[in-house]
Short mmCIF file of C-alpha atoms and ligand atoms in Angstrom, two decimals:
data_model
loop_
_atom_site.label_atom_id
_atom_site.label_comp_id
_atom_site.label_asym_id
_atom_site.label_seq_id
_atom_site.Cartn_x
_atom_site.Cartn_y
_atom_site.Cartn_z
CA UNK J 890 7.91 -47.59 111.04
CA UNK J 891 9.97 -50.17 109.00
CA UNK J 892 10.27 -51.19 105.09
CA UNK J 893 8.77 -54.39 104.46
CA UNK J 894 8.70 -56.52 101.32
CA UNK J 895 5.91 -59.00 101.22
CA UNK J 896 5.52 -61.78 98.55
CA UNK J 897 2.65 -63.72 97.77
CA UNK J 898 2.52 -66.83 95.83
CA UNK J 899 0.18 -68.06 93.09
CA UNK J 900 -2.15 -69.90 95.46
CA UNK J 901 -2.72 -66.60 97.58
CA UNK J 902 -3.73 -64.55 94.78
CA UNK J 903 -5.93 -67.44 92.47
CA UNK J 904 -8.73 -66.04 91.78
CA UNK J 905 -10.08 -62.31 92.24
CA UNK J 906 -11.32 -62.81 95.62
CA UNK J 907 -7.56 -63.76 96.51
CA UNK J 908 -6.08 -60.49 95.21
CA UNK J 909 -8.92 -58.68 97.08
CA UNK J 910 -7.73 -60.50 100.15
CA UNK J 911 -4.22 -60.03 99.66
CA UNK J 912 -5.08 -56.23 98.89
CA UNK J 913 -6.51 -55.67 102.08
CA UNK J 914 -3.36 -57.34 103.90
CA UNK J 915 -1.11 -55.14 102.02
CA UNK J 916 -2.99 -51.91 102.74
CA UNK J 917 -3.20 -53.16 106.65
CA UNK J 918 0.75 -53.41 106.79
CA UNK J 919 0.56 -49.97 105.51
CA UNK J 920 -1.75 -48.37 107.43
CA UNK J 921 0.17 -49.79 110.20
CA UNK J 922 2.59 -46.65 109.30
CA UNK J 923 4.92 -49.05 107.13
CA UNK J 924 6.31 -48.46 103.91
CA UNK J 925 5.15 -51.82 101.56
CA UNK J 926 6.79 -53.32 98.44
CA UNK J 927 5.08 -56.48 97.19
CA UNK J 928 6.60 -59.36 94.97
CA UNK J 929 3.68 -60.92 93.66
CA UNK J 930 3.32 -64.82 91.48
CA UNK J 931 1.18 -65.45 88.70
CA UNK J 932 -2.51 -66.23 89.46
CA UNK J 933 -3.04 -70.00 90.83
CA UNK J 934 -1.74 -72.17 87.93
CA UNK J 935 -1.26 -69.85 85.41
CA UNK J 936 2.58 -70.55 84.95
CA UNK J 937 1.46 -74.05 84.11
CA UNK J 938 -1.33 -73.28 81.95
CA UNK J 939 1.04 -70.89 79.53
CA UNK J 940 3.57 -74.08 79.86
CA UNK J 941 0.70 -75.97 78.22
CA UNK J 942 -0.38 -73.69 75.68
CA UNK J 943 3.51 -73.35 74.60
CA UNK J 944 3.67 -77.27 73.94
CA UNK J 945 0.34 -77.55 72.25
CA UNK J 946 1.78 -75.01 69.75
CA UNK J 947 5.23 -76.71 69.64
CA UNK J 948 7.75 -79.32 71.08
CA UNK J 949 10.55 -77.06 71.55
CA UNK J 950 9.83 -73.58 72.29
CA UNK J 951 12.36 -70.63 71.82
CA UNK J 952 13.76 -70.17 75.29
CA UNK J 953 13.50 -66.49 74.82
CA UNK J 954 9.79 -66.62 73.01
CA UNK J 955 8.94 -68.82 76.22
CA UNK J 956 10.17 -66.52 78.87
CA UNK J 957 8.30 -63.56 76.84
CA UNK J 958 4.64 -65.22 77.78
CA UNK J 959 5.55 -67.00 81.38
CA UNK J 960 6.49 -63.47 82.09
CA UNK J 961 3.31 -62.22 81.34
CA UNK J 962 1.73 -64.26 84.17
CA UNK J 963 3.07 -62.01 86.61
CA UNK J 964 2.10 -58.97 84.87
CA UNK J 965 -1.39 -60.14 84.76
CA UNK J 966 -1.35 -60.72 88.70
CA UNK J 967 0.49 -57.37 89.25
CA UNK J 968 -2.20 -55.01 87.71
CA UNK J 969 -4.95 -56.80 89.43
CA UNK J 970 -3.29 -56.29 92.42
CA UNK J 971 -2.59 -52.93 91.76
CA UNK J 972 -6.46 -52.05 90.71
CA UNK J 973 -7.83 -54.06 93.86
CA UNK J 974 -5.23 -51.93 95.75
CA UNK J 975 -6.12 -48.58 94.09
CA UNK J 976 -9.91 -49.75 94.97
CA UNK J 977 -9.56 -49.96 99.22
CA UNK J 978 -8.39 -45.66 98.63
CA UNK J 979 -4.76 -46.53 98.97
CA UNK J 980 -1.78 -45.98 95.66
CA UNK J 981 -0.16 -49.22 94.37
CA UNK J 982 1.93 -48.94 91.20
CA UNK J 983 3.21 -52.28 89.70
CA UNK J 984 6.30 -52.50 87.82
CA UNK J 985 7.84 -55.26 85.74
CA UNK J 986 10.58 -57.01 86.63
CA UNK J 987 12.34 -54.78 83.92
CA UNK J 988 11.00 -51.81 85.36
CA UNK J 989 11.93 -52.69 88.66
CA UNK J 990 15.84 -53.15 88.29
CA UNK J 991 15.64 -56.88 88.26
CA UNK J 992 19.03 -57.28 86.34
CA UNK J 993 19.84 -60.93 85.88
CA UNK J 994 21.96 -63.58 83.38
CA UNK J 995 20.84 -64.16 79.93
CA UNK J 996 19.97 -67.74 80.18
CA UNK J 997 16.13 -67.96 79.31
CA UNK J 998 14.39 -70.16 81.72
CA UNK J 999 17.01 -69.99 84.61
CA UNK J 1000 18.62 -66.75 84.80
CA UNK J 1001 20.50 -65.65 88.19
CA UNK J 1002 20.14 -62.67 89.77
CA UNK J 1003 23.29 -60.33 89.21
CA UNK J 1004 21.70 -57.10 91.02
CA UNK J 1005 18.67 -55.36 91.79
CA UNK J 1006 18.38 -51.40 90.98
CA UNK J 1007 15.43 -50.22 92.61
CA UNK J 1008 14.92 -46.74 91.63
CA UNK J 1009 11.92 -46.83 90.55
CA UNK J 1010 10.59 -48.58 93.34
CA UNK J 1011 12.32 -46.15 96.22
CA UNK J 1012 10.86 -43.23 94.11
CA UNK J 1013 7.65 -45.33 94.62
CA UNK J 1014 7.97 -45.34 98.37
CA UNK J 1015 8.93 -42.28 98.90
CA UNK J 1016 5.79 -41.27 97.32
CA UNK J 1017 3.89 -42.93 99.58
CA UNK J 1018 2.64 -45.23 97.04
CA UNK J 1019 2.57 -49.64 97.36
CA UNK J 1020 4.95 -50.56 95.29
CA UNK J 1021 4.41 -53.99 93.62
CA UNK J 1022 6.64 -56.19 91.41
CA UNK J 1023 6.21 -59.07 89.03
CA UNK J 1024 8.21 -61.73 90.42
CA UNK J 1025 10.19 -64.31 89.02
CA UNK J 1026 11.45 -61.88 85.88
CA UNK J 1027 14.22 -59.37 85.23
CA UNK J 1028 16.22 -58.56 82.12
CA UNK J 1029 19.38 -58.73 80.73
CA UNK J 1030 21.30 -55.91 80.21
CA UNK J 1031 23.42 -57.34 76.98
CA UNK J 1032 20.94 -58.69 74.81
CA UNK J 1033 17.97 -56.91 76.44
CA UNK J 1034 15.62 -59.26 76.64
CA UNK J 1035 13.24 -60.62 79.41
CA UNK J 1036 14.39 -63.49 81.61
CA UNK J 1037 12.91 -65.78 84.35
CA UNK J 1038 13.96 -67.33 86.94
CA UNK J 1039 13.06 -70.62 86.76
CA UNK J 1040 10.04 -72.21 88.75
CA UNK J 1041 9.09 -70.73 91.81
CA UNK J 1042 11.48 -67.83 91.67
CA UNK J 1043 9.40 -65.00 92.78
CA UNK J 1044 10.82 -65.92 96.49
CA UNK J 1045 14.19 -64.97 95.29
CA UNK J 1046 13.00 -61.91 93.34
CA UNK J 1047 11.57 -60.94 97.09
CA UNK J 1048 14.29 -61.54 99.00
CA UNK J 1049 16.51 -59.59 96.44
CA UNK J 1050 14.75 -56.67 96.68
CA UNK J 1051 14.33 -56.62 100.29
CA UNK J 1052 18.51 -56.77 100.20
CA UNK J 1053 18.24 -54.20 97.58
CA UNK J 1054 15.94 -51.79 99.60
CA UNK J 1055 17.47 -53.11 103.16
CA UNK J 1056 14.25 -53.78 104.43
CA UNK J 1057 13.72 -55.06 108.20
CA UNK J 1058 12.29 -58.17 106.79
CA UNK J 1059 10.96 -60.07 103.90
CA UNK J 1060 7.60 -61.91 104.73
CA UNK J 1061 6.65 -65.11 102.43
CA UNK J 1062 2.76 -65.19 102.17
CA UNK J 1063 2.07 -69.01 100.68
CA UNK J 1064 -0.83 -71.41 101.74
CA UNK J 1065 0.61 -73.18 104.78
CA UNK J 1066 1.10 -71.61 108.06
CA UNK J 1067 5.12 -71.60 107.55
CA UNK J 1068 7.88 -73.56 107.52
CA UNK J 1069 6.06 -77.82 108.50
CA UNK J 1070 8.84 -80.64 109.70
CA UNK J 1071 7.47 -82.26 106.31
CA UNK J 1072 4.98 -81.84 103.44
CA UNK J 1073 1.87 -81.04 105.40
CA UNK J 1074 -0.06 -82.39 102.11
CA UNK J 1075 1.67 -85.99 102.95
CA UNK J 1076 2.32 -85.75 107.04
CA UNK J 1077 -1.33 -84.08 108.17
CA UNK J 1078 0.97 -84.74 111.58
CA UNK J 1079 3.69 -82.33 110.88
CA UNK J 1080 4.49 -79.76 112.90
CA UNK J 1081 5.40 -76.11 112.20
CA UNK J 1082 8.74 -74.68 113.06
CA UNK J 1083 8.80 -71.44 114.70
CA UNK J 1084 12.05 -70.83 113.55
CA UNK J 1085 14.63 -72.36 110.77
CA UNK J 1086 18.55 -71.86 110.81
CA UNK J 1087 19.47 -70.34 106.86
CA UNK J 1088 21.80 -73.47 106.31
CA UNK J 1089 18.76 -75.66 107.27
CA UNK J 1090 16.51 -74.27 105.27
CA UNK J 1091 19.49 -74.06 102.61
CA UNK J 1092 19.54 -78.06 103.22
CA UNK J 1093 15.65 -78.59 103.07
CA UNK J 1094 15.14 -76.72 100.20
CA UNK J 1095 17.78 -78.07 97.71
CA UNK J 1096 16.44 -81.62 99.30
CA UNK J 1097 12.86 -80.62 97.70
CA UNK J 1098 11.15 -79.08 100.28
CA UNK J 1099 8.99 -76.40 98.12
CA UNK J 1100 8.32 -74.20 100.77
CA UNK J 1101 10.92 -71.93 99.92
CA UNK J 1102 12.91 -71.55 96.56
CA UNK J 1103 16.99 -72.43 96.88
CA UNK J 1104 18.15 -69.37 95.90
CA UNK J 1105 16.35 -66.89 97.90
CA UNK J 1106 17.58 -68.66 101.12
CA UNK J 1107 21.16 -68.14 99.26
CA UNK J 1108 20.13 -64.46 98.85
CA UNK J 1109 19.09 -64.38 102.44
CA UNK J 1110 22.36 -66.13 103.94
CA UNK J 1111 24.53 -63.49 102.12
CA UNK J 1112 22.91 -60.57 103.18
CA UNK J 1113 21.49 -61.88 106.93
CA UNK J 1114 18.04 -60.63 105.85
CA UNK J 1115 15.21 -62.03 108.24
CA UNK J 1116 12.52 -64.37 106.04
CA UNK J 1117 9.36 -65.00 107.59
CA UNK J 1118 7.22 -67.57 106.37
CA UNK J 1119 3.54 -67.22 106.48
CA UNK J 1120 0.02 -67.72 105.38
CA UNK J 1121 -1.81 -65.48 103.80
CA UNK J 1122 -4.87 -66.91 105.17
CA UNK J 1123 -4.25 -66.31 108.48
CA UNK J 1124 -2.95 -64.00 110.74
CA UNK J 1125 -0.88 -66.87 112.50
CA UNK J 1126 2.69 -66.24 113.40
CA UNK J 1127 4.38 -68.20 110.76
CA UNK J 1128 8.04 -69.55 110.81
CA UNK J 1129 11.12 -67.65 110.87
CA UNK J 1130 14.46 -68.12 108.70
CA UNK J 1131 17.46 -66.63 110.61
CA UNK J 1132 21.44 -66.77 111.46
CA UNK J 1133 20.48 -68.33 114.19
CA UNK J 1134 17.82 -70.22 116.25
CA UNK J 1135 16.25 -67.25 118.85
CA UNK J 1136 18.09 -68.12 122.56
CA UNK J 1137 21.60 -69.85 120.86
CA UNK J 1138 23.39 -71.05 117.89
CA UNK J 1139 22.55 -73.15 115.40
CA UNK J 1140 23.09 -76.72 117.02
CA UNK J 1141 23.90 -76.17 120.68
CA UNK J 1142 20.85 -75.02 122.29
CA UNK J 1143 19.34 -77.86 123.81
CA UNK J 1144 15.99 -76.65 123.51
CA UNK J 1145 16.24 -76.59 120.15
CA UNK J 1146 15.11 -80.12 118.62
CA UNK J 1147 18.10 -82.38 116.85
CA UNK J 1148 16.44 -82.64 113.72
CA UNK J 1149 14.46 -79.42 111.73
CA UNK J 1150 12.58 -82.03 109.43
CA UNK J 1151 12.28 -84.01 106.99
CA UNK J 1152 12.03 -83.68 102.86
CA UNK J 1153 11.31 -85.30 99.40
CA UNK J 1154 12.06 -85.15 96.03
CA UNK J 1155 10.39 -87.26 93.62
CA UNK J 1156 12.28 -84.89 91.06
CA UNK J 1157 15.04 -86.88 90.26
CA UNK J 1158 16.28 -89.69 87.88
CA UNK J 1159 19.15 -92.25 88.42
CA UNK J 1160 22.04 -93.59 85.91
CA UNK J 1161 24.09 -96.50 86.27
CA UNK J 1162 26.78 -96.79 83.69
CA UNK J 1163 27.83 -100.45 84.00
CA UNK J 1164 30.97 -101.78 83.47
CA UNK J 1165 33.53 -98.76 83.79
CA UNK J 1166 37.05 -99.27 83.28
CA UNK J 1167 38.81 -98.64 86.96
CA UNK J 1168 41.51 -96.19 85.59
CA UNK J 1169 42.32 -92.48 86.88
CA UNK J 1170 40.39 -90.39 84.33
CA UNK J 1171 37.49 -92.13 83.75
CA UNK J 1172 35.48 -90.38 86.34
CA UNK J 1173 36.48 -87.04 85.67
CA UNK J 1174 35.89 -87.39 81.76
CA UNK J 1175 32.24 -89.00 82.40
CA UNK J 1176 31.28 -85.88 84.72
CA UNK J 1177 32.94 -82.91 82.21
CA UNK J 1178 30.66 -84.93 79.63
CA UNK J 1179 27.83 -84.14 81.61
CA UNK J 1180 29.24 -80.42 83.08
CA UNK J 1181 29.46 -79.60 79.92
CA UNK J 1182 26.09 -80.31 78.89
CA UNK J 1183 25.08 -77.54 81.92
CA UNK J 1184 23.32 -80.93 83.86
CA UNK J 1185 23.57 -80.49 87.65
CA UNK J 1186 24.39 -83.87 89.33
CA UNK J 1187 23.49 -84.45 92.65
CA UNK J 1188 24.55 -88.15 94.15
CA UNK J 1189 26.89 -90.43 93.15
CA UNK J 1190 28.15 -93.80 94.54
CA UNK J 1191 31.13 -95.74 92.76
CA UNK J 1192 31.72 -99.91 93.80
CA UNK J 1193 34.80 -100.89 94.51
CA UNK J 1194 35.83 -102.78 90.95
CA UNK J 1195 35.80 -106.60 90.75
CA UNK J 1196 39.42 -107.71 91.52
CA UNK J 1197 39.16 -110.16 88.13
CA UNK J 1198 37.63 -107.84 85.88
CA UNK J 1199 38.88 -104.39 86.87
CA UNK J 1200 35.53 -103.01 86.31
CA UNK J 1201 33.23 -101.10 88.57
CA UNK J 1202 29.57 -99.40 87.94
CA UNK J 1203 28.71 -95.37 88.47
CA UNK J 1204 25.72 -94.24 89.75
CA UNK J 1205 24.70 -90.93 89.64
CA UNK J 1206 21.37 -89.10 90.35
CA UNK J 1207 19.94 -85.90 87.80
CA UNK J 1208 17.15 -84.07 87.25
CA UNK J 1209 14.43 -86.27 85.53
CA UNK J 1210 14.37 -83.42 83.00
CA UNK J 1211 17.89 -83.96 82.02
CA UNK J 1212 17.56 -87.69 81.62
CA UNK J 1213 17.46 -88.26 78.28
CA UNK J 1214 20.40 -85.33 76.92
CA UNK J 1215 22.81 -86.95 79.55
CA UNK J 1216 21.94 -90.48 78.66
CA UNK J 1217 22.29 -89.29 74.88
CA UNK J 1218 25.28 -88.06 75.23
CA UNK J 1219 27.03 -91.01 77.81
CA UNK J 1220 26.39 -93.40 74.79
CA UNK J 1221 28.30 -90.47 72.61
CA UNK J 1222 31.80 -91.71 74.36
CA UNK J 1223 31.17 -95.48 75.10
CA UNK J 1224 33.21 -96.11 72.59
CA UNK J 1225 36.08 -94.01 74.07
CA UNK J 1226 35.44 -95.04 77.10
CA UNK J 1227 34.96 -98.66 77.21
CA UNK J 1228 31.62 -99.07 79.79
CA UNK J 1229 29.32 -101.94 78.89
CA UNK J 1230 26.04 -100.36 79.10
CA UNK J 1231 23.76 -97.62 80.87
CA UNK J 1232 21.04 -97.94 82.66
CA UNK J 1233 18.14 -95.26 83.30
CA UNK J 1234 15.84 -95.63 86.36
CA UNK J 1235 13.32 -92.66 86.81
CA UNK J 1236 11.12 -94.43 89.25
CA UNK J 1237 13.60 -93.14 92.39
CA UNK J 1238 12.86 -91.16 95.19
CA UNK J 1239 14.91 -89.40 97.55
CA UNK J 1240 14.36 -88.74 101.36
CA UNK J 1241 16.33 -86.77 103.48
CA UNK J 1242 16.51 -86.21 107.20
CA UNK J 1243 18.10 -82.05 107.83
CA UNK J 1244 19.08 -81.01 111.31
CA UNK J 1245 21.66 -78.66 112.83
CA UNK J 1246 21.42 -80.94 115.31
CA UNK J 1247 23.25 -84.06 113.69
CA UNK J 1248 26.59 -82.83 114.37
CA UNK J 1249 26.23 -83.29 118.33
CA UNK J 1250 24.13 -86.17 118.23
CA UNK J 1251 25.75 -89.62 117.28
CA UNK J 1252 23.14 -91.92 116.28
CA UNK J 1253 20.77 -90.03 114.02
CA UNK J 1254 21.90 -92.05 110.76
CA UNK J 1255 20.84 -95.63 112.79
CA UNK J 1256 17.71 -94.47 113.83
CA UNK J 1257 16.96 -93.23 110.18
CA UNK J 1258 17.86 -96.27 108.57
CA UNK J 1259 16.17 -98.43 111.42
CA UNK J 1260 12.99 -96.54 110.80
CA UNK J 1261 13.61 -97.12 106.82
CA UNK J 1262 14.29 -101.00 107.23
CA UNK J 1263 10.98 -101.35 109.79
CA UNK J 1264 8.68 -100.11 106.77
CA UNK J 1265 10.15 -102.34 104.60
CA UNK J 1266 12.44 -100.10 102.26
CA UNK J 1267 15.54 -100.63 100.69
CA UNK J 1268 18.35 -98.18 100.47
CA UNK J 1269 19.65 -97.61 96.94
CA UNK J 1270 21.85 -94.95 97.22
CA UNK J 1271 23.03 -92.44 100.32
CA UNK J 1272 24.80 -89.13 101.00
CA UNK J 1273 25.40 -86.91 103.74
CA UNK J 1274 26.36 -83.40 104.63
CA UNK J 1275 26.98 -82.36 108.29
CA UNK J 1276 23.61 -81.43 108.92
CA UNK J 1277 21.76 -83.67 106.58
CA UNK J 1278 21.34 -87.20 105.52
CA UNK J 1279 19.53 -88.50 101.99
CA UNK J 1280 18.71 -91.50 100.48
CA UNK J 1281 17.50 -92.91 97.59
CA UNK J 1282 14.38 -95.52 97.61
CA UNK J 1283 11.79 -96.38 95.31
CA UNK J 1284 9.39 -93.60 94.18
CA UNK J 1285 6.57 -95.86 95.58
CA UNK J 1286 8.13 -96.42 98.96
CA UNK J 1287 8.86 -92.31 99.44
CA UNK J 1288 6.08 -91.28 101.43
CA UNK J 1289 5.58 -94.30 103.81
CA UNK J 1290 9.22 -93.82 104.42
CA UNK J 1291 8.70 -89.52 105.02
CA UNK J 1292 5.95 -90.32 107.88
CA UNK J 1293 8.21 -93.64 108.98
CA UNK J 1294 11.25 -90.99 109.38
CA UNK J 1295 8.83 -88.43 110.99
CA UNK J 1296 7.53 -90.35 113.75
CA UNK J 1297 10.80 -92.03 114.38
CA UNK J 1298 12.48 -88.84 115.49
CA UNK J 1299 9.29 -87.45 117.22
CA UNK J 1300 8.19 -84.97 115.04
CA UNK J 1301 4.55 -85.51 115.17
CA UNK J 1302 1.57 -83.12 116.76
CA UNK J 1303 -1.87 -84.01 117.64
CA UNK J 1304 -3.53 -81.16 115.52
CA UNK J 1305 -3.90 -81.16 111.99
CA UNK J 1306 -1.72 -78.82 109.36
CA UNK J 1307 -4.03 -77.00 107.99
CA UNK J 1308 -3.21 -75.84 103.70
CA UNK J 1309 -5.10 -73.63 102.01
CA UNK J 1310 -6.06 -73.94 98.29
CA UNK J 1311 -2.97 -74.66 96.23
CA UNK J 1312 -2.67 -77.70 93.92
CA UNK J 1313 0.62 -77.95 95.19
CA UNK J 1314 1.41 -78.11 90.96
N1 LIG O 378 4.87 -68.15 88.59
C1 LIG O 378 6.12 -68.81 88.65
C2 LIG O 378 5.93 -70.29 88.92
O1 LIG O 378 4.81 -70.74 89.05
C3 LIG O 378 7.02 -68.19 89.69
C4 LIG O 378 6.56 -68.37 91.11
O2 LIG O 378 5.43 -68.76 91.37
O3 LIG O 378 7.35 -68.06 92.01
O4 LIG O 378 6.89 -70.99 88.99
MG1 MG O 379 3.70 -70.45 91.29
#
């Protein structure tokens, strides 16, 4: 007998046939003498439909009205749950995020984590009772006031609660069979991973691969706690997220295939500030500008500055959301600066090839950009990490350049992925 957490997402639990599906799952787990806490994500697109509703009733909502209502998404999904629970002859109690321990940051919209206090949810347990959480929520403990997590953060409410509880393992119900060497929506060919290395996934996810959110494979790392990825259609033997690949480390088990997969993000934006004065400073006061505004960067590339000029362009790649406030703000100190102009490109996408793999195998980085130049894209922009290697192309080039990548390093299979429901929204 073991503690499990299991989390299912939106596209598991659309409709009320879906929680009556997911009910019966749960109650199996427990009759099979477990104890069973359950993270649970609004219904189907519901997250997106309260989005709507918020912007048909203004621009700009209140960060703190806003996470009020997305909260109640998960609330809705919990009680269901709950009822459809209470209905196979089995307890279930949900509990908000709140009511769960779920203490987090005060930013509205992407508050962290800070702990998880789970008395309520032990008490729960130890009652014999399913215990089941809204995901994706906590509180703050200074202003006292609901928070969320940001989009698709009911993994990382899962995973911190399994920490919390120190359960055996954490099991990620979605509507693919687990962890695919691409986007099974845009590689039918891709193949599913039995297991995935913590800094791959790490690498995968904050490359765009939605399988998993960033965060709860941070969570995961820190405290070594076992994710396994699965459908909740199925009774397959999904993919799972570990220290290390079963039968050696990370990297140097020749069975183990060079690369994990391949991801991408059609997420992202590009600036090019043209004509920057080549003097020590000018970097570092472009990127406080932008720090300061709380915009995450993610690539840059500087040229070498024209010998007669003594000027050079920056490129650097954001969040499409952030677009606008950072170019806003980049025209605030042209003037101190000195740059000619900027230049905003949100038709980018980026591709990136993750593998524990790369570090023993010379040659990965030719093959990829081989494969690239054979279908005809350009390369825009590039970075690398040990294990991974992105690039930026055009948004319209991104997907013949995912499958061009995947069959170039071998990753196809003859049968089809199969995905259930899910708009993938
Ligand atoms: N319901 C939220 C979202 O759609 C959180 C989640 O699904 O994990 O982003
Ligand atoms: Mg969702």
């Amino acid at each position: 007998m073991g503690l499990i957490v299991q989390k299912f997402g939106g596209s598991s639990v659309a409709d009320a046939e879906g929680l009556k599906r997911v009910a019966s799952r749960i109650v199996a787990t427990k009759k099979a003498g477990h104890q069973v806490a359950v993270v649970v994500s609004a219904m189907g697109d519901t997250t997106d439909e309260l989005l709507d509703l918020a912007e048909q009733v203004t621009p700009m909502p209140n960060g703190r009205e806003l996470d009020m209502l997305l909260t109640a998404g998960e609330r809705i999904s919990m009680a269901l749950l709950a009822m459809a629970i209470g209905n196979l002859g089995h307890e279930a109690r949900s509990f908000t995020g709140s009511q769960a321990g779920v203490l987090t940051t005060s930013t509205h919209g992407k508050a962290r984590i800070i702990d998880v206090k789970p008395g309520r949810i032990v008490e729960a347990l130890n009652d014999g009772a399913i215990a089941i959480v809204a995901g994706f929520q906590g509180i703050n403990q200074d202003t006292n006031d609901v928070t969320t997590l940001g989009r698709g953060g009911s993994d990382t409410t899962a995973v911190a609660l399994a920490a919390a509880l120190e359960a055996d393992v954490c099991e990620i119900y979605t509507d693919v069979d687990g962890v695919y060497t691409a986007d099974p929506r845009i590689v039918p060919s891709a193949r599913k991973l039995d297991s995935i290395t913590y800094e791959e996934m790490l690498e995968l996810a904050a490359s765009g691969a939605k399988v998993l959110h960033l965060r709860c494979v941070e969570y995961a790392r820190r405290f070594d706690l076992p994710i396994h990825v699965r459908s909740s259609f199925s009774n397959n033997e999904g993919t799972w997220v570990v220290k290390d690949h079963p039968g050696g480390a990370s990297g140097d088990n020749m069975e183990q295939a060079i690369i994990a997969g391949v991801a991408h993000d059609k997420t992202e934006a590009k600036i090019t500030i043209v004509g920057v004065p080549d003097r020590t400073g000018v970097a570092a006061r472009i990127f406080q500008t932008i720090a300061d505004a709380d915009i995450n960067i993610d690539m840059i590339v500087q040229n070498v500055s024209a010998a007669a000029t003594g000027l050079t362009d920056i490129s650097f790649t954001l969040p499409k959301s952030d677009g606008a406030e950072a170019t806003r703000i980049l025209k605030d100190i042209q003037g101190e600066i000195g740059f000619h102009s900027i230049q905003y490109d949100d038709q980018i996408g980026k591709l990136s090839l993750v593998g524990a793999g790369m570090r023993s195998h010379p040659g990965v980085t030719a093959t990829f950009f081989a494969c690239l130049a054979d279908a005809g894209l350009n390369i825009e922009m590039i970075s690398t990490s040990e294990i991974r290697i992105s690039v930026i192309v055009r948004e319209g080039d991104l997907e013949k350049g995912v499958k061009a990548a995947h069959t170039a390093f071998d990753l196809d299979v003859d049968d089809e992925a199969v995905v259930h429901g899910g708009t993938g929204r």
